[in-house]
Tab-separated table of C-alpha atoms and ligand atoms in Angstrom:
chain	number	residue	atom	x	y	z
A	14	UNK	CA	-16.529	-22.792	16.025
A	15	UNK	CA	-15.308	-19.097	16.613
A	16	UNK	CA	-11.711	-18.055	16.582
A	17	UNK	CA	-10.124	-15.908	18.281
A	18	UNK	CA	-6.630	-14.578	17.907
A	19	UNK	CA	-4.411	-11.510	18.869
A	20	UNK	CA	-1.899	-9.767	16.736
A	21	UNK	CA	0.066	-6.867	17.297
A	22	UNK	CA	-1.216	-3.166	15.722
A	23	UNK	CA	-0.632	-3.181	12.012
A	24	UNK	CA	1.774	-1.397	9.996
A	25	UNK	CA	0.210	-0.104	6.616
A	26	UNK	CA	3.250	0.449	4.124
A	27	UNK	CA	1.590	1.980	1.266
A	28	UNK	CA	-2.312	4.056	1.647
A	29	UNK	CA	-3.406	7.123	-0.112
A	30	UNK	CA	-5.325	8.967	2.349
A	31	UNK	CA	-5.718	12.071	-0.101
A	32	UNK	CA	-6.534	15.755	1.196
A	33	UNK	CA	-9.473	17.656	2.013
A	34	UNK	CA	-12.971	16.225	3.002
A	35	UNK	CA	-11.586	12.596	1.195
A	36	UNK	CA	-9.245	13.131	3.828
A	37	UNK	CA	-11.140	13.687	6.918
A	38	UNK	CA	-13.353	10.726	5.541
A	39	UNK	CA	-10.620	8.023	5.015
A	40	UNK	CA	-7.697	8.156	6.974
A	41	UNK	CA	-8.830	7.593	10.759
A	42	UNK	CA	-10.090	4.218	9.131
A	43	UNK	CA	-6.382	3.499	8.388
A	44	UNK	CA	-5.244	5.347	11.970
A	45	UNK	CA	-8.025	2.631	13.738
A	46	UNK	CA	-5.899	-0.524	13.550
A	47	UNK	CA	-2.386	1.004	12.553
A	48	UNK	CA	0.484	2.266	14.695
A	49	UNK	CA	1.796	3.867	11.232
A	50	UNK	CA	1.181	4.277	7.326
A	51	UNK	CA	3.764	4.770	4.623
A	52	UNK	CA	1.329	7.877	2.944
A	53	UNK	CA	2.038	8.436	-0.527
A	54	UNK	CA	2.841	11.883	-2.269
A	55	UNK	CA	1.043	11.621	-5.378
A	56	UNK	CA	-1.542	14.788	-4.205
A	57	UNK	CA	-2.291	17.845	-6.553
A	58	UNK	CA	0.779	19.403	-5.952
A	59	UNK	CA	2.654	16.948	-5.543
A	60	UNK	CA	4.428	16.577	-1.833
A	61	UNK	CA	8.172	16.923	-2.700
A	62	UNK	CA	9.374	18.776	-0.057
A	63	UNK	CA	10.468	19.022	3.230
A	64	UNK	CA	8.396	21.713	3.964
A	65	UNK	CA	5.182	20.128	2.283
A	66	UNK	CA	5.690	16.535	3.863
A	67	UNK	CA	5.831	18.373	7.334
A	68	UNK	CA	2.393	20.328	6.650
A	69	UNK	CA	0.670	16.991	5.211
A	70	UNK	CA	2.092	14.644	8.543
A	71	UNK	CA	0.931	17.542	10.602
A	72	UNK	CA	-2.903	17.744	8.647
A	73	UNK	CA	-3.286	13.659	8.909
A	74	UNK	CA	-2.668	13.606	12.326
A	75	UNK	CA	-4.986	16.514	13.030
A	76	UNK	CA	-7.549	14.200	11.723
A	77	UNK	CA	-6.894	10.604	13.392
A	78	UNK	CA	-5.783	12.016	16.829
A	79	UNK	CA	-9.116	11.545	18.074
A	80	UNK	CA	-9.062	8.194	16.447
A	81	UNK	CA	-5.605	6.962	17.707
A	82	UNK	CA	-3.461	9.212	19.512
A	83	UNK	CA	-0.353	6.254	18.997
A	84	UNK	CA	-0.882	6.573	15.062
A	85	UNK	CA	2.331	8.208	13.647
A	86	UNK	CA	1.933	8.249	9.918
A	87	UNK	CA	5.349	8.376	7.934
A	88	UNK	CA	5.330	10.345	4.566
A	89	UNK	CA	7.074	9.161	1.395
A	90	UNK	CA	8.228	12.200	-1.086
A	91	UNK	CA	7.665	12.638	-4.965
A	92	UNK	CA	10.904	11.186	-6.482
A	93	UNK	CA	10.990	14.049	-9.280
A	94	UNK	CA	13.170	16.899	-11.010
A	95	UNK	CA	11.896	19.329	-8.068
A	96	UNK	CA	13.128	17.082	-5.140
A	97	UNK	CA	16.535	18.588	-3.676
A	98	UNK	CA	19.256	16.755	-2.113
A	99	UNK	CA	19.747	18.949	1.021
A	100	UNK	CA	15.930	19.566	1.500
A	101	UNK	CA	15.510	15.540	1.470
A	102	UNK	CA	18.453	15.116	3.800
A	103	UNK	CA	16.727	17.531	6.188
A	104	UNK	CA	13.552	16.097	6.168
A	105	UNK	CA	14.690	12.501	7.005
A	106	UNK	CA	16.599	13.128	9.426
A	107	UNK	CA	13.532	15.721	11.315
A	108	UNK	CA	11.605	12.468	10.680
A	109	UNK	CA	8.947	14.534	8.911
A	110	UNK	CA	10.039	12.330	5.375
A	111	UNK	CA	10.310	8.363	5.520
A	112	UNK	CA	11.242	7.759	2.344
A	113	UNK	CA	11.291	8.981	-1.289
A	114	UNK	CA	8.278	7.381	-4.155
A	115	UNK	CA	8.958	6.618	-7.939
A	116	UNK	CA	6.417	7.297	-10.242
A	117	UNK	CA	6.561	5.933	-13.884
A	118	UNK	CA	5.340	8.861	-15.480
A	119	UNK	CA	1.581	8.781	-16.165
A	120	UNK	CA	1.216	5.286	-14.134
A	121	UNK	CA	-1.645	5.995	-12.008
A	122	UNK	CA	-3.494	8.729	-10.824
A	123	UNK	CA	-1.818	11.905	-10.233
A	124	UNK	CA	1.374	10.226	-11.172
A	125	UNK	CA	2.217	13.034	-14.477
A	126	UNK	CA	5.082	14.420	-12.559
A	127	UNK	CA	7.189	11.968	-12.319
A	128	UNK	CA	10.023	11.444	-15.025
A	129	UNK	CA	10.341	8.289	-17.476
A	130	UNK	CA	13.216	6.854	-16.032
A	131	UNK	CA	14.312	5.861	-12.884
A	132	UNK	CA	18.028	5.465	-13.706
A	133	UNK	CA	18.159	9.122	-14.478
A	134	UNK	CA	18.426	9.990	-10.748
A	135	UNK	CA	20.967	7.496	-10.054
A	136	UNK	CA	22.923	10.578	-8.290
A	137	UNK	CA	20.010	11.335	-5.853
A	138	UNK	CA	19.692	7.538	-5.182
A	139	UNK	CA	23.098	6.767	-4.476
A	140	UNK	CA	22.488	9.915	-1.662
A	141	UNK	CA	19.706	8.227	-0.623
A	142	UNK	CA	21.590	4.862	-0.094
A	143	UNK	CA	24.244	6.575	1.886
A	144	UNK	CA	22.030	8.332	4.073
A	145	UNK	CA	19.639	5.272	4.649
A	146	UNK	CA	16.742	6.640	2.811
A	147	UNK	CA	14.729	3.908	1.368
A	148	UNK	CA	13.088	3.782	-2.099
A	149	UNK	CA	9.542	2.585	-2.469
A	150	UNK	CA	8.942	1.969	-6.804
A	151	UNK	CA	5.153	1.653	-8.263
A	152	UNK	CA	6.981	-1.171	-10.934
A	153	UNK	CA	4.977	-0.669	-14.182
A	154	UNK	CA	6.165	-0.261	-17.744
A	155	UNK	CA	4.613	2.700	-19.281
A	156	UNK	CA	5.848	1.978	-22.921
A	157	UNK	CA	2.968	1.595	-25.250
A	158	UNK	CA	4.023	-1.125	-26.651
A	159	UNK	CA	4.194	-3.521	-23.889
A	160	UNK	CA	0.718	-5.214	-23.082
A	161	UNK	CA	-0.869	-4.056	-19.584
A	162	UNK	CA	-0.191	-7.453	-17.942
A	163	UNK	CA	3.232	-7.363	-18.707
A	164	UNK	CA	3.984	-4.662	-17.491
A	165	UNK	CA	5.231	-4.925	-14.115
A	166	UNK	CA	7.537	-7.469	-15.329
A	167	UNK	CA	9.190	-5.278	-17.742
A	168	UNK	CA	9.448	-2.452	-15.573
A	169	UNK	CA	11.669	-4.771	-13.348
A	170	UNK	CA	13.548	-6.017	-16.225
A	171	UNK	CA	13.869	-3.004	-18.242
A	172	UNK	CA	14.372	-0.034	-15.184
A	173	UNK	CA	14.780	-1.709	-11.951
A	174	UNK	CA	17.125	-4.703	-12.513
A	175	UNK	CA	19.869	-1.905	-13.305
A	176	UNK	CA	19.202	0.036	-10.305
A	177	UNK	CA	19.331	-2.751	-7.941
A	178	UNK	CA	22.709	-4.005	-9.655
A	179	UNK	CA	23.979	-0.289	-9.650
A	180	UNK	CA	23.488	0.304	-5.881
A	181	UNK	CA	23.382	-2.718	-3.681
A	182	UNK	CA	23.348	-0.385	-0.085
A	183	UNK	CA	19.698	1.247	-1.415
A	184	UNK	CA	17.056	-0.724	0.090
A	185	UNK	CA	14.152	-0.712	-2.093
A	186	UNK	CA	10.405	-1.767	-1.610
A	187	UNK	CA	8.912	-3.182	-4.867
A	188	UNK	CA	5.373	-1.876	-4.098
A	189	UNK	CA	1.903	-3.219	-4.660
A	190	UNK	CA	3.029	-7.075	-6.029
A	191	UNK	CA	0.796	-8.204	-8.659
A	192	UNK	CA	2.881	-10.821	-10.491
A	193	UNK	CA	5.084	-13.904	-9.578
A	194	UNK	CA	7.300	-12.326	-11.384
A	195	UNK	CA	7.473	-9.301	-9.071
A	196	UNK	CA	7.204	-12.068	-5.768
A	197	UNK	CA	10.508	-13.275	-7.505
A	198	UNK	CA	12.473	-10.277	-7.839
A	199	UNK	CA	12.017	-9.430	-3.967
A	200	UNK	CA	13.327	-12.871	-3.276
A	201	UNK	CA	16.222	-13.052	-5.233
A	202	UNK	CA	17.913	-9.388	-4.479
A	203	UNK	CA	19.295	-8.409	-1.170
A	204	UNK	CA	17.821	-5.193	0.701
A	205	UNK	CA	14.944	-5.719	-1.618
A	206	UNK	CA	11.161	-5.990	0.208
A	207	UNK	CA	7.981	-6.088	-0.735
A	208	UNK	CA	4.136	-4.988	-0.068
A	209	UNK	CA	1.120	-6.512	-1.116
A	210	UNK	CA	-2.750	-5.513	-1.031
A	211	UNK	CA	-5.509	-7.271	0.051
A	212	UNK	CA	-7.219	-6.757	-3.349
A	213	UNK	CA	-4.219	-8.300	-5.366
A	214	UNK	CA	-4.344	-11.875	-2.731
A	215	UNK	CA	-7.954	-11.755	-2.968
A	216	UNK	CA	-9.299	-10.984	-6.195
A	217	UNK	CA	-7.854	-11.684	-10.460
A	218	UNK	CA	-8.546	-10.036	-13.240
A	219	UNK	CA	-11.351	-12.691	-13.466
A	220	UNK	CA	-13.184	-11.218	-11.043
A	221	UNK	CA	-12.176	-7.575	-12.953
A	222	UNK	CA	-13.537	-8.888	-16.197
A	223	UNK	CA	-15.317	-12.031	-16.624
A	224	UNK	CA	-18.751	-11.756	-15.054
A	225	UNK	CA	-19.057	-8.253	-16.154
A	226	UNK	CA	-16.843	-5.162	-15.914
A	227	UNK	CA	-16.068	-4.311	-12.093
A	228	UNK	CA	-15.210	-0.870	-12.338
A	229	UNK	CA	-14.798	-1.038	-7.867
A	230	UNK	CA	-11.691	-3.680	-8.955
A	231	UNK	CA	-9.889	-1.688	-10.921
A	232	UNK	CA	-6.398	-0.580	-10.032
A	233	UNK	CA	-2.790	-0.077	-11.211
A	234	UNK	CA	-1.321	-2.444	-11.256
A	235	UNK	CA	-3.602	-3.929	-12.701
A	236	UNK	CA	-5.316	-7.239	-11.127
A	237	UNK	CA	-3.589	-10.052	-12.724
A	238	UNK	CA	-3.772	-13.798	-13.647
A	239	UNK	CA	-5.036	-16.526	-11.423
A	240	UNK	CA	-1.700	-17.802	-11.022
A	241	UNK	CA	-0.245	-14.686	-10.053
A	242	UNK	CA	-2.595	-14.455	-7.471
A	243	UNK	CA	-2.176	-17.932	-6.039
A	244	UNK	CA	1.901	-17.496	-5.800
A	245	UNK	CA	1.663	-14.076	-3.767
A	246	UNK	CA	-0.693	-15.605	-1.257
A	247	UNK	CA	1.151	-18.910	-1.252
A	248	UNK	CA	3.925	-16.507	-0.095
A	249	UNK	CA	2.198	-14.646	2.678
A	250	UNK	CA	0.785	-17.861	3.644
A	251	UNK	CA	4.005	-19.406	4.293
A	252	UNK	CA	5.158	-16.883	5.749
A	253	UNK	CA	7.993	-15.286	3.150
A	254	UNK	CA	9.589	-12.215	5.496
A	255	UNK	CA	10.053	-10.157	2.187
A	256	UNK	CA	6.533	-8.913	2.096
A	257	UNK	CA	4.715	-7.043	4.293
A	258	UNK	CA	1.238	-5.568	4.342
A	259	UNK	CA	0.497	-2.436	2.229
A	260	UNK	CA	-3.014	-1.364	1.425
A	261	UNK	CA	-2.473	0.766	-1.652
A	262	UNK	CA	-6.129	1.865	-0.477
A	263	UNK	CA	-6.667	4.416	-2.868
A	264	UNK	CA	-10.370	6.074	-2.648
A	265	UNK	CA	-12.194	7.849	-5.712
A	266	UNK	CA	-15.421	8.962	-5.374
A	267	UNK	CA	-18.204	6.667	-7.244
A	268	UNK	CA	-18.631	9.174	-9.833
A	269	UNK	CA	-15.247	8.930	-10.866
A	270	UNK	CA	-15.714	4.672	-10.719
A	271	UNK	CA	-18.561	4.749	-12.610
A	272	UNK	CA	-16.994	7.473	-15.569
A	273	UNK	CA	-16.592	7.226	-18.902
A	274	UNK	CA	-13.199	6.661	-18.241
A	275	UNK	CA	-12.611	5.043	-14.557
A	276	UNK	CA	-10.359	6.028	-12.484
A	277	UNK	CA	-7.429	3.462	-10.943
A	278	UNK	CA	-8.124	2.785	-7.324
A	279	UNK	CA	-9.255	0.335	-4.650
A	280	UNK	CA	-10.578	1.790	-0.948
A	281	UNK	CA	-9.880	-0.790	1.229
A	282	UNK	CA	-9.307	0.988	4.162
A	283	UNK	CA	-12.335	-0.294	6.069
A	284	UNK	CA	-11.691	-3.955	5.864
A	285	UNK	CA	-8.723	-4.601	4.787
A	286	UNK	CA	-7.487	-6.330	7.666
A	287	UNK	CA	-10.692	-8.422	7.512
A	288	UNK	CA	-9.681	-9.602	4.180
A	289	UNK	CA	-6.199	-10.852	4.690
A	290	UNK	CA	-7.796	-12.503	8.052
A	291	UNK	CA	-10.373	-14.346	5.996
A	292	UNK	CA	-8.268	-15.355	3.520
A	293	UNK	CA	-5.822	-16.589	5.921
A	294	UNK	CA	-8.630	-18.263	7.712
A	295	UNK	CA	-9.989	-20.046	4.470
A	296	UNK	CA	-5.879	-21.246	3.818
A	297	UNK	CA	-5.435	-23.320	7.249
A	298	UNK	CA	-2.635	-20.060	7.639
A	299	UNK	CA	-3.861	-17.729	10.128
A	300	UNK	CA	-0.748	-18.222	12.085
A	301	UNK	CA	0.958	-16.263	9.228
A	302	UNK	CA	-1.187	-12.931	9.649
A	303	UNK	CA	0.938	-11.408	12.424
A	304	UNK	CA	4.460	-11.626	10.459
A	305	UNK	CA	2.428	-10.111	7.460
A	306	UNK	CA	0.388	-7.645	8.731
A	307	UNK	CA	3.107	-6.593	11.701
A	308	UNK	CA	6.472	-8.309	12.105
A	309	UNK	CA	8.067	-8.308	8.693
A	310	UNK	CA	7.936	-4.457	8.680
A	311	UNK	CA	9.403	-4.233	11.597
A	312	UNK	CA	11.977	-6.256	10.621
A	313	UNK	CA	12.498	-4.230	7.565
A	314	UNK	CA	12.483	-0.904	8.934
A	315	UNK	CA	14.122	-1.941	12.696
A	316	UNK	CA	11.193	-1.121	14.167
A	317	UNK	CA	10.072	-1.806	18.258
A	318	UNK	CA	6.983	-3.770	19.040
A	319	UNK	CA	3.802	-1.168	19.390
A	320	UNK	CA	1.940	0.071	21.829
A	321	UNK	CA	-1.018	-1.872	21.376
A	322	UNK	CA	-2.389	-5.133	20.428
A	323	UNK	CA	-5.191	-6.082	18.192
A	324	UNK	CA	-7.745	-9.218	18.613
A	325	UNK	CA	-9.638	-10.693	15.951
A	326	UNK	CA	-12.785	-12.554	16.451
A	327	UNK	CA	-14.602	-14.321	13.971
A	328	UNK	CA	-18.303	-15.357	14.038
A	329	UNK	CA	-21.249	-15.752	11.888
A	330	UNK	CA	-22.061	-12.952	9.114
A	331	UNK	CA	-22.573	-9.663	10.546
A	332	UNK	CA	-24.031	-6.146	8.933
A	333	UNK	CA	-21.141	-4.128	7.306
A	334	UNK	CA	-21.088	-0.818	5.384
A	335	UNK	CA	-20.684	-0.976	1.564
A	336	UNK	CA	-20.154	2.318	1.298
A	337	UNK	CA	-18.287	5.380	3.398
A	338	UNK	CA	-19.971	8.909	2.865
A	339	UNK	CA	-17.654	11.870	2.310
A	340	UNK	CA	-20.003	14.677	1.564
A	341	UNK	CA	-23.763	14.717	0.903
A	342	UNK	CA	-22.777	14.448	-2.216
A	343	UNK	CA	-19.686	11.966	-2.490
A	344	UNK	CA	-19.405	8.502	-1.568
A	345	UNK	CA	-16.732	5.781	-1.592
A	346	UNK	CA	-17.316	2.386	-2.667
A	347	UNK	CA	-15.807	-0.155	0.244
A	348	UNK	CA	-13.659	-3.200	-0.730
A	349	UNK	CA	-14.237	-6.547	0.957
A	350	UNK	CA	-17.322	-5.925	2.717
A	351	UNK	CA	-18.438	-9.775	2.245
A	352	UNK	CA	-14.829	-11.365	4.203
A	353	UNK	CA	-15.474	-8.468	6.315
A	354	UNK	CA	-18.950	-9.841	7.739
A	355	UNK	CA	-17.151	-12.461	9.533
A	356	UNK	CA	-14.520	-10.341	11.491
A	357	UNK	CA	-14.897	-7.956	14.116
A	358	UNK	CA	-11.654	-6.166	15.209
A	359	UNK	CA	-11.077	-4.440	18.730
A	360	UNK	CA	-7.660	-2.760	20.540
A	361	UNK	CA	-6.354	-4.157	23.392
A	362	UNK	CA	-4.177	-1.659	25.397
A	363	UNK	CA	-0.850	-3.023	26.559
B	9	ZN	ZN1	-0.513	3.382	-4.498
């Protein structure tokens, strides 16, 4: 039996689309389906600026234009010792910075600038609040001690808890769930949201580890239990307006997957609308994908329906790429190709 279904165009809140060639290579994948992308900072320099977040808006849509000429990607700043008050407060309010990006020092890939602890800017984020800037957090412990699957947890308790109790007016987005944990503390704090990928509903650090190391399923945070799995798609499935889609697609080339030491990253640009569709599909829930994917950021961010509408159609398995060339001699490993053989995804102009 095919289905068919239309949603409106989706709202990415969290991609790396990188800078160069990666850059010409990945983002009008995200720009395809999207009417906008939260775009994070964590580049090499850093973008911390007013003046840098213009130049990188202006440079991503130089290269989906042709792609989408509705896709308005937003850019989130480096939350670091070089971000200035008066330069941020300029930026938002040009609309050329969306928001401002916490880094645990060290986290994840090009994440070294950041400083230990959040709480130590508590006089830039109590600017932000008043001014309506929100903060987006990557929530992971970076204390030695703590084990890896823990660590997101801690983070909340140990750094953000305080935060959030300090000043209730910021609205913060815990990013990239992995943990029930994490689900929980979205729930149970006002002006508190959410994003989730399509890698942490779909996949566990079973499939990371148990039938052979995945180095293509690696990410930070890391994939996590089972369990934690099952109670952020139970979530999306029923619905829960706290979390909204957020790809954290985050390309490396293969070399740097298959290293000696592998880098943190899932590119799941290509499909990752596929993915949430299938798994919706497969859960009875595919009423649910349209708050997910569209609505609930909107609600968060008081946005107006877009320009366009999406349909979905889904019929027997189809060819899909499993990789997307950058140069002759890089290539980026696709996630989700196998949900993706049932979908096929088209625009439908308003
Ligand atoms: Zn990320």
């Amino acid at each position: 039996v095919e289905v068919r279904l239309s949603i409106p165009a989706v709202d990415d809140w969290h991609v790396h689309v990188r800078d160069g060639a990666m850059l010409r290579a990945v983002a009008p994948f995200t720009a395809r389906w999207c009417r906008t992308a939260m775009v994070m900072p964590n580049l090499r320099p850093p973008i911390d600026s007013w003046q840098s977040a213009r130049a990188y808006r202006e440079e991503i849509i130089s290269v989906t234009q042709s792609v989408n000429p509705d896709f308005s990607p937003r850019i989130a700043v480096y939350l670091s010792p070089a971000l200035e008050l008066e330069d941020l407060r300029a930026g938002f309010a040009a609309g050329d910075i969306a928001a401002v990006k916490f880094y645990p020092a060290g986290a994840t890939t090009n994440s070294d600038q950041g400083m230990g602890s959040l709480q130590s800017y508590l006089p830039l984020l109590e600017e932000m609040a008043s001014i309506g800037v929100r903060l987006l957090v990557h929530c992971e412990s970076t204390d030695p001690e703590v084990d890896i699957f823990d660590r997101e947890a801690r983070f909340l308790d140990d750094e953000l808890l305080a935060v959030r109790q300090e000043l209730p007016d910021l609205d913060i987005t815990v990013e990239h769930l992995s943990t029930a944990a994490g689900l929980d503390f979205v729930r149970s704090h006002p002006r508190t949201h959410g994003t989730v990928t399509p890698h942490h509903l779909r996949s566990d650090r079973n499939d990371l580890l148990a039938s052979g190391m995945q180095p293509d399923l690696f990410c930070k945070p890391v994939l996590n239990s089972a369990r934690d799995r099952r109670a952020l798609l139970d979530a999306v499935c029923e619905g829960e307006p706290r979390v909204s889609f957020g790809t954290d697609s985050a390309p490396h080339s293969m070399a740097a997957k298959r290293a000696e030491t592998i880098a943190a990253g899932v590119f799941n640009a290509p499909f990752a609308l596929e993915v949430v569709a299938e798994l919706l599909h497969q859960e009875g829930a595919l009423d649910a994908l349209g708050g997910f994917v569209a609505r609930n950021g909107w609600a968060a961010y008081g946005m107006d329906p877009p320009p366009f509408d999406l349909e979905l159609v889904r019929h027997d398995r189809a060819e899909r790429p499993r990789t997307v060339d950058v140069d002759e001699h890089t290539s980026v490993v696709v996630y989700g190709v196998e949900p993706a053989r049932h979908w096929t995804v088209s625009r439908i102009p308003q």
